[in-house]
Amino acid sequence: METVDWHALTSSQSFEEVDSGVEGLSREQARHRLEAYGPNRLPEVKPRSPIMRFLAQFHDVLIYVLLVAGAVTALLQHWLDAGVIFGVVVINALIGFVQEGKAEDALRAIRQMLSPQAMVLRDERRTTVPSEELVPGDVVVLQSGDKVPADLRLFHSKGLQIEEASLTGESVPVEKCTGPLGRATVLADRCCMAYSGTLVTHGQGSGIVIATGTETEIGRISSLVAGVEQLTTPLLRQMAQFGHWLTMAILGLASVSFTFGVLVRDYTASEMFLASVGLAVAAIPEGLPAIMTITLAIGVQRMASRNAIIRRLPAVETLGTVAVICSDKTGTLTRNEMTVRAIAVDGVDIGLTGTGYDVHGGFVVEGQDYPADSNRVLMQALQAVSLCNDSSVVCTTEGCETSGDPMEAALLVAGIKAGLDIDTEVKQNPRTDLIPFESEHKFMVTLHHSHEGESFIFVKGAPERVVEMCSELRTAHEDIPLDQEGWLQRMEVMAAKGYRVLAVAVKPAHESQTELTFDDVEDGLILLGLFGLIDPPRPEAIEAVRICRQAGIRVKMITGDHSVTASAIARQVGLVNYDGVLTGRELDKLDDRALHRQVLDVDVYARVTPEHKLRLVSQLQDNHHVVAMTGDGVNDAPALKRSDVGVAMGDNGTEVAKESSEMVLTDDNFATIVAAVEEGRTVYDNIRKAILFILPTNGGEALVILGAILYGFSEFPLTPVQILWVNMITAVTLALALAFEPSEEDVMGRHPRDPAEPVLKPLFLWRIAFVSVILMSGTFGLFVWEIDGGASIEQARTVAVNTLVMFEIFYLFNSRYITAPVLNYKGLFGNHYALMAIGILIFFQLVFTYFGPLQTLFGTANINLETWTRIVLTASTVLFLVEAEKALLRYLYFRRG
Ligand code: ATP
């Protein structure tokens, strides 16, 4: 498209330019244009080329050590050893390459589940479509919280403010306009334009799409979307550091043993060099980094399958440490399926029958059917809530479908039950202006001019706010002075039943009034009545709250609703302290010190605004709690960012909230947060299990070589290539199986982990040392037995390698649970991957032992059945010894605790 100065055109000129109008495009037109212009997306950052990704696998200190070892071995003309070392390094890189690629693909696929949506006019109806399907000429409706999906020329703006930092670097939102501007106006001042990728922070507006995809301003600047996130978390970084430290220690140990061997044990330098290489190779956990990454990626996938999409990887780990979950009420703890159950108008409390959004149902008073149209005030109240409403109900012979805010839809359903024809009402009383609902002011106002020449303002909102603005009450015959106290009490009676209560009021307007301001509704309103709506708790949320209690996680409900409603719902979902409710007003009166103390005890916060949420998170964090906080609106962004795990609603949340959070719930359900915490704890467990499994293997092997040097053996029990074989083959079979380990039964029975706790705590170091010694004793012992029995060195080594591998197989079972016993059905057969991995490993060991070419390559030899029996018996000891150690630990722990 040629460059057009869109900001200098009037809206009608820009409609002409893109061959469209205020009514937008038809579906057919949009389809054609999509073919012509292509999808509205920016090309992704080119992933690193496969070659670069492969080469990056070698960029690791541990691998450098191996490469140097291989090179020197080659210089010493031990071609076979050198060849195998290089071969193993390459295979290791290949495995890392494939696994990392898979993990990246999985994460990308998960991220794509979060593709943004846009509200457009198609066939003159508002519909939500994936932003990718936008085309020039589409009319887009913007609301606060949206991310602008394409470049737009605005033609309607109601208090529209947009934050354009992504484009201009300026983080203060810009007020938008609709009129044409001078040609020379710079981008940051083009108030009649909305640019793709910027965020709507306030108000509403509409614009016509003038550019999509790479044609947009942001597309021209970068033509790239955010890069692929690195596959790392604090824990992995901590382990990488440990890896560096370990490498240094290993190099030190290898040099010391080299010197010792040459000087004290009279080995030749070349012999000792090979032994030191063996030692280094033995002690380096080559497979560990890849296994940890895979475990993490599997965790993210599991979370996605349970409806929790991770946006930032470190959150996977943080989730496991969450001690407090602050949750919204509506839609998260409750179903967000509202039904009007009660209406209070002058002199009468009316009940409503029927379920959900089904329009069948009626009105009852004191158990008797009540004809709604006999009560003029009731009908007016229903008319008011139907017109002061942005939702819609479309009824066909098959039933009715609602769209928009569920609470407003429920109000429409109540109107239909009373016999109102909503479409006719809307046509006869067109809306001239609107003050949209915002949680800050907690009401919504509309201005209407009827065809009969009447003009009036409707207000619906939180009862305390609306009643405060009313001075009169509408009764059947006249408007009388309002008893505010009495009505607030009526409201509390409804709220105590768990109803969300709304008040509705009317005010006559002047015929010439076409705009609404807040001053219009400050006073002089006439109260029509109160509406009580139920929104039952989600059964799975009740269960999740119970699980949290067991898991030592405190649940706090933070709601914009009234305190009485909030405490009724809190009781229904099973919160412990549902009585001591703090309201937003009370929060304002508390200084930080007082709140610091109270925030621990109080679990229900009512009539709060998003700013309060930020204070609550900060105070909880000051109390050293790791906090997860939910949010959906644009104003929740600071609290979401501040919390340790910001949780946005995928269904009803704004794009701004999603961008500010670590995790997005595709089902908006509280239970999903708890599921994600469970997975977070499991991922951490599984990473620790992998560490606890892999390190003793290296420890055992290193001890075998050290032992041989100390005793001055002329032949070492394991050659470097054999050691590499063991490390590799067990890493890709057994250790990988641990990444798939399901959650332990008591994973949600423990208290949250202390985030400051180091991975390698004393218990771990002890276990690693204990198992290393067992592995070493068995391997060394059987090697010596074979030599003493007259076996060849090849046979004795084959026995040593197989003993090590068998040890690993048995130890894998121990490693499935860190302290719980495994000598039971679940412990032995609970992980199918483990059993499969063992089968594959045994097959490989047989090939390694008996297959001619591998015998030449690895220096192995045939061994007989009796020897195998000895190996299996010896190796099985680890299973029982570690189980005995765990039992002792549990005993000591319980005695102490
Ligand atoms: P929760 O935390 O339970 O999700 P919330 O934060 O969504 O609640 P708000 O949406 O801020 O709560 O609503 C606060 C109050 O504002 C409600 O109790 C209700 O009285 C009123 N209210 C909510 N939605 C509307 C609306 N669309 N029009 C008018 N008033 C509304």
JSON list of N, CA, C and O in Angstrom, two decimals, residues 189-215:
[
{"chain": "A", "resi": 189, "resn": "ASP", "atom": "N", "xyz": [2.17, 12.25, 18.74]},
{"chain": "A", "resi": 189, "resn": "ASP", "atom": "CA", "xyz": [1.09, 13.22, 18.92]},
{"chain": "A", "resi": 189, "resn": "ASP", "atom": "C", "xyz": [-0.14, 12.94, 18.06]},
{"chain": "A", "resi": 189, "resn": "ASP", "atom": "O", "xyz": [-1.07, 13.72, 18.03]},
{"chain": "A", "resi": 190, "resn": "ARG", "atom": "N", "xyz": [-0.10, 11.81, 17.33]},
{"chain": "A", "resi": 190, "resn": "ARG", "atom": "CA", "xyz": [-1.25, 11.55, 16.44]},
{"chain": "A", "resi": 190, "resn": "ARG", "atom": "C", "xyz": [-2.38, 10.95, 17.25]},
{"chain": "A", "resi": 190, "resn": "ARG", "atom": "O", "xyz": [-2.56, 9.73, 17.29]},
{"chain": "A", "resi": 191, "resn": "CYS", "atom": "N", "xyz": [-3.17, 11.85, 17.89]},
{"chain": "A", "resi": 191, "resn": "CYS", "atom": "CA", "xyz": [-4.16, 11.35, 18.84]},
{"chain": "A", "resi": 191, "resn": "CYS", "atom": "C", "xyz": [-5.35, 10.69, 18.14]},
{"chain": "A", "resi": 191, "resn": "CYS", "atom": "O", "xyz": [-6.14, 10.02, 18.77]},
{"chain": "A", "resi": 192, "resn": "CYS", "atom": "N", "xyz": [-5.49, 10.84, 16.83]},
{"chain": "A", "resi": 192, "resn": "CYS", "atom": "CA", "xyz": [-6.63, 10.19, 16.17]},
{"chain": "A", "resi": 192, "resn": "CYS", "atom": "C", "xyz": [-6.26, 8.80, 15.66]},
{"chain": "A", "resi": 192, "resn": "CYS", "atom": "O", "xyz": [-7.03, 8.18, 14.93]},
{"chain": "A", "resi": 193, "resn": "MET", "atom": "N", "xyz": [-5.07, 8.34, 16.03]},
{"chain": "A", "resi": 193, "resn": "MET", "atom": "CA", "xyz": [-4.65, 7.02, 15.58]},
{"chain": "A", "resi": 193, "resn": "MET", "atom": "C", "xyz": [-4.44, 6.11, 16.80]},
{"chain": "A", "resi": 193, "resn": "MET", "atom": "O", "xyz": [-4.07, 6.58, 17.87]},
{"chain": "A", "resi": 194, "resn": "ALA", "atom": "N", "xyz": [-4.66, 4.81, 16.59]},
{"chain": "A", "resi": 194, "resn": "ALA", "atom": "CA", "xyz": [-4.30, 3.83, 17.64]},
{"chain": "A", "resi": 194, "resn": "ALA", "atom": "C", "xyz": [-3.41, 2.81, 16.96]},
{"chain": "A", "resi": 194, "resn": "ALA", "atom": "O", "xyz": [-3.75, 2.31, 15.88]},
{"chain": "A", "resi": 195, "resn": "TYR", "atom": "N", "xyz": [-2.26, 2.56, 17.56]},
{"chain": "A", "resi": 195, "resn": "TYR", "atom": "CA", "xyz": [-1.28, 1.72, 16.89]},
{"chain": "A", "resi": 195, "resn": "TYR", "atom": "C", "xyz": [-1.19, 0.32, 17.48]},
{"chain": "A", "resi": 195, "resn": "TYR", "atom": "O", "xyz": [-1.27, 0.14, 18.70]},
{"chain": "A", "resi": 196, "resn": "SER", "atom": "N", "xyz": [-1.01, -0.62, 16.60]},
{"chain": "A", "resi": 196, "resn": "SER", "atom": "CA", "xyz": [-0.93, -2.04, 16.97]},
{"chain": "A", "resi": 196, "resn": "SER", "atom": "C", "xyz": [0.09, -2.24, 18.10]},
{"chain": "A", "resi": 196, "resn": "SER", "atom": "O", "xyz": [1.17, -1.66, 18.08]},
{"chain": "A", "resi": 197, "resn": "GLY", "atom": "N", "xyz": [-0.29, -3.06, 19.09]},
{"chain": "A", "resi": 197, "resn": "GLY", "atom": "CA", "xyz": [0.65, -3.41, 20.16]},
{"chain": "A", "resi": 197, "resn": "GLY", "atom": "C", "xyz": [0.59, -2.47, 21.35]},
{"chain": "A", "resi": 197, "resn": "GLY", "atom": "O", "xyz": [1.17, -2.75, 22.39]},
{"chain": "A", "resi": 198, "resn": "THR", "atom": "N", "xyz": [-0.13, -1.34, 21.22]},
{"chain": "A", "resi": 198, "resn": "THR", "atom": "CA", "xyz": [-0.24, -0.43, 22.36]},
{"chain": "A", "resi": 198, "resn": "THR", "atom": "C", "xyz": [-1.42, -0.86, 23.22]},
{"chain": "A", "resi": 198, "resn": "THR", "atom": "O", "xyz": [-2.24, -1.68, 22.79]},
{"chain": "A", "resi": 199, "resn": "LEU", "atom": "N", "xyz": [-1.52, -0.31, 24.44]},
{"chain": "A", "resi": 199, "resn": "LEU", "atom": "CA", "xyz": [-2.51, -0.83, 25.40]},
{"chain": "A", "resi": 199, "resn": "LEU", "atom": "C", "xyz": [-3.55, 0.22, 25.78]},
{"chain": "A", "resi": 199, "resn": "LEU", "atom": "O", "xyz": [-3.21, 1.35, 26.13]},
{"chain": "A", "resi": 200, "resn": "VAL", "atom": "N", "xyz": [-4.83, -0.18, 25.72]},
{"chain": "A", "resi": 200, "resn": "VAL", "atom": "CA", "xyz": [-5.91, 0.74, 26.09]},
{"chain": "A", "resi": 200, "resn": "VAL", "atom": "C", "xyz": [-6.03, 0.74, 27.61]},
{"chain": "A", "resi": 200, "resn": "VAL", "atom": "O", "xyz": [-6.30, -0.30, 28.21]},
{"chain": "A", "resi": 201, "resn": "THR", "atom": "N", "xyz": [-5.79, 1.88, 28.23]},
{"chain": "A", "resi": 201, "resn": "THR", "atom": "CA", "xyz": [-5.83, 1.91, 29.69]},
{"chain": "A", "resi": 201, "resn": "THR", "atom": "C", "xyz": [-7.12, 2.48, 30.22]},
{"chain": "A", "resi": 201, "resn": "THR", "atom": "O", "xyz": [-7.42, 2.34, 31.39]},
{"chain": "A", "resi": 202, "resn": "HIS", "atom": "N", "xyz": [-7.90, 3.12, 29.37]},
{"chain": "A", "resi": 202, "resn": "HIS", "atom": "CA", "xyz": [-9.11, 3.76, 29.86]},
{"chain": "A", "resi": 202, "resn": "HIS", "atom": "C", "xyz": [-10.07, 4.02, 28.72]},
{"chain": "A", "resi": 202, "resn": "HIS", "atom": "O", "xyz": [-9.65, 4.29, 27.61]},
{"chain": "A", "resi": 203, "resn": "GLY", "atom": "N", "xyz": [-11.39, 3.96, 29.03]},
{"chain": "A", "resi": 203, "resn": "GLY", "atom": "CA", "xyz": [-12.39, 4.39, 28.08]},
{"chain": "A", "resi": 203, "resn": "GLY", "atom": "C", "xyz": [-12.71, 3.39, 26.98]},
{"chain": "A", "resi": 203, "resn": "GLY", "atom": "O", "xyz": [-12.34, 2.22, 27.06]},
{"chain": "A", "resi": 204, "resn": "GLN", "atom": "N", "xyz": [-13.43, 3.89, 25.99]},
{"chain": "A", "resi": 204, "resn": "GLN", "atom": "CA", "xyz": [-13.84, 3.05, 24.88]},
{"chain": "A", "resi": 204, "resn": "GLN", "atom": "C", "xyz": [-13.62, 3.81, 23.58]},
{"chain": "A", "resi": 204, "resn": "GLN", "atom": "O", "xyz": [-13.55, 5.03, 23.60]},
{"chain": "A", "resi": 205, "resn": "GLY", "atom": "N", "xyz": [-13.58, 3.11, 22.47]},
{"chain": "A", "resi": 205, "resn": "GLY", "atom": "CA", "xyz": [-13.43, 3.80, 21.20]},
{"chain": "A", "resi": 205, "resn": "GLY", "atom": "C", "xyz": [-13.60, 2.83, 20.05]},
{"chain": "A", "resi": 205, "resn": "GLY", "atom": "O", "xyz": [-13.67, 1.62, 20.25]},
{"chain": "A", "resi": 206, "resn": "SER", "atom": "N", "xyz": [-13.71, 3.38, 18.85]},
{"chain": "A", "resi": 206, "resn": "SER", "atom": "CA", "xyz": [-13.78, 2.53, 17.67]},
{"chain": "A", "resi": 206, "resn": "SER", "atom": "C", "xyz": [-12.88, 3.14, 16.61]},
{"chain": "A", "resi": 206, "resn": "SER", "atom": "O", "xyz": [-12.71, 4.35, 16.54]},
{"chain": "A", "resi": 207, "resn": "GLY", "atom": "N", "xyz": [-12.34, 2.27, 15.78]},
{"chain": "A", "resi": 207, "resn": "GLY", "atom": "CA", "xyz": [-11.47, 2.76, 14.72]},
{"chain": "A", "resi": 207, "resn": "GLY", "atom": "C", "xyz": [-11.53, 1.81, 13.54]},
{"chain": "A", "resi": 207, "resn": "GLY", "atom": "O", "xyz": [-12.01, 0.68, 13.65]},
{"chain": "A", "resi": 208, "resn": "ILE", "atom": "N", "xyz": [-11.08, 2.31, 12.41]},
{"chain": "A", "resi": 208, "resn": "ILE", "atom": "CA", "xyz": [-11.08, 1.48, 11.21]},
{"chain": "A", "resi": 208, "resn": "ILE", "atom": "C", "xyz": [-9.65, 1.02, 10.96]},
{"chain": "A", "resi": 208, "resn": "ILE", "atom": "O", "xyz": [-8.70, 1.80, 11.09]},
{"chain": "A", "resi": 209, "resn": "VAL", "atom": "N", "xyz": [-9.51, -0.27, 10.65]},
{"chain": "A", "resi": 209, "resn": "VAL", "atom": "CA", "xyz": [-8.17, -0.82, 10.45]},
{"chain": "A", "resi": 209, "resn": "VAL", "atom": "C", "xyz": [-7.59, -0.25, 9.16]},
{"chain": "A", "resi": 209, "resn": "VAL", "atom": "O", "xyz": [-8.21, -0.33, 8.10]},
{"chain": "A", "resi": 210, "resn": "ILE", "atom": "N", "xyz": [-6.40, 0.35, 9.27]},
{"chain": "A", "resi": 210, "resn": "ILE", "atom": "CA", "xyz": [-5.77, 0.88, 8.07]},
{"chain": "A", "resi": 210, "resn": "ILE", "atom": "C", "xyz": [-4.49, 0.13, 7.72]},
{"chain": "A", "resi": 210, "resn": "ILE", "atom": "O", "xyz": [-3.98, 0.25, 6.61]},
{"chain": "A", "resi": 211, "resn": "ALA", "atom": "N", "xyz": [-3.97, -0.64, 8.64]},
{"chain": "A", "resi": 211, "resn": "ALA", "atom": "CA", "xyz": [-2.81, -1.46, 8.31]},
{"chain": "A", "resi": 211, "resn": "ALA", "atom": "C", "xyz": [-2.73, -2.65, 9.24]},
{"chain": "A", "resi": 211, "resn": "ALA", "atom": "O", "xyz": [-3.12, -2.57, 10.41]},
{"chain": "A", "resi": 212, "resn": "THR", "atom": "N", "xyz": [-2.28, -3.78, 8.71]},
{"chain": "A", "resi": 212, "resn": "THR", "atom": "CA", "xyz": [-2.16, -5.00, 9.52]},
{"chain": "A", "resi": 212, "resn": "THR", "atom": "C", "xyz": [-0.76, -5.59, 9.34]},
{"chain": "A", "resi": 212, "resn": "THR", "atom": "O", "xyz": [-0.03, -5.20, 8.44]},
{"chain": "A", "resi": 213, "resn": "GLY", "atom": "N", "xyz": [-0.43, -6.51, 10.22]},
{"chain": "A", "resi": 213, "resn": "GLY", "atom": "CA", "xyz": [0.82, -7.27, 10.11]},
{"chain": "A", "resi": 213, "resn": "GLY", "atom": "C", "xyz": [2.05, -6.40, 10.00]},
{"chain": "A", "resi": 213, "resn": "GLY", "atom": "O", "xyz": [2.22, -5.43, 10.75]},
{"chain": "A", "resi": 214, "resn": "THR", "atom": "N", "xyz": [2.89, -6.71, 9.03]},
{"chain": "A", "resi": 214, "resn": "THR", "atom": "CA", "xyz": [4.16, -5.98, 8.91]},
{"chain": "A", "resi": 214, "resn": "THR", "atom": "C", "xyz": [3.96, -4.55, 8.41]},
{"chain": "A", "resi": 214, "resn": "THR", "atom": "O", "xyz": [4.89, -3.75, 8.44]},
{"chain": "A", "resi": 215, "resn": "GLU", "atom": "N", "xyz": [2.76, -4.23, 7.91]},
{"chain": "A", "resi": 215, "resn": "GLU", "atom": "CA", "xyz": [2.49, -2.87, 7.43]},
{"chain": "A", "resi": 215, "resn": "GLU", "atom": "C", "xyz": [2.26, -1.89, 8.57]},
{"chain": "A", "resi": 215, "resn": "GLU", "atom": "O", "xyz": [2.22, -0.69, 8.37]}
]
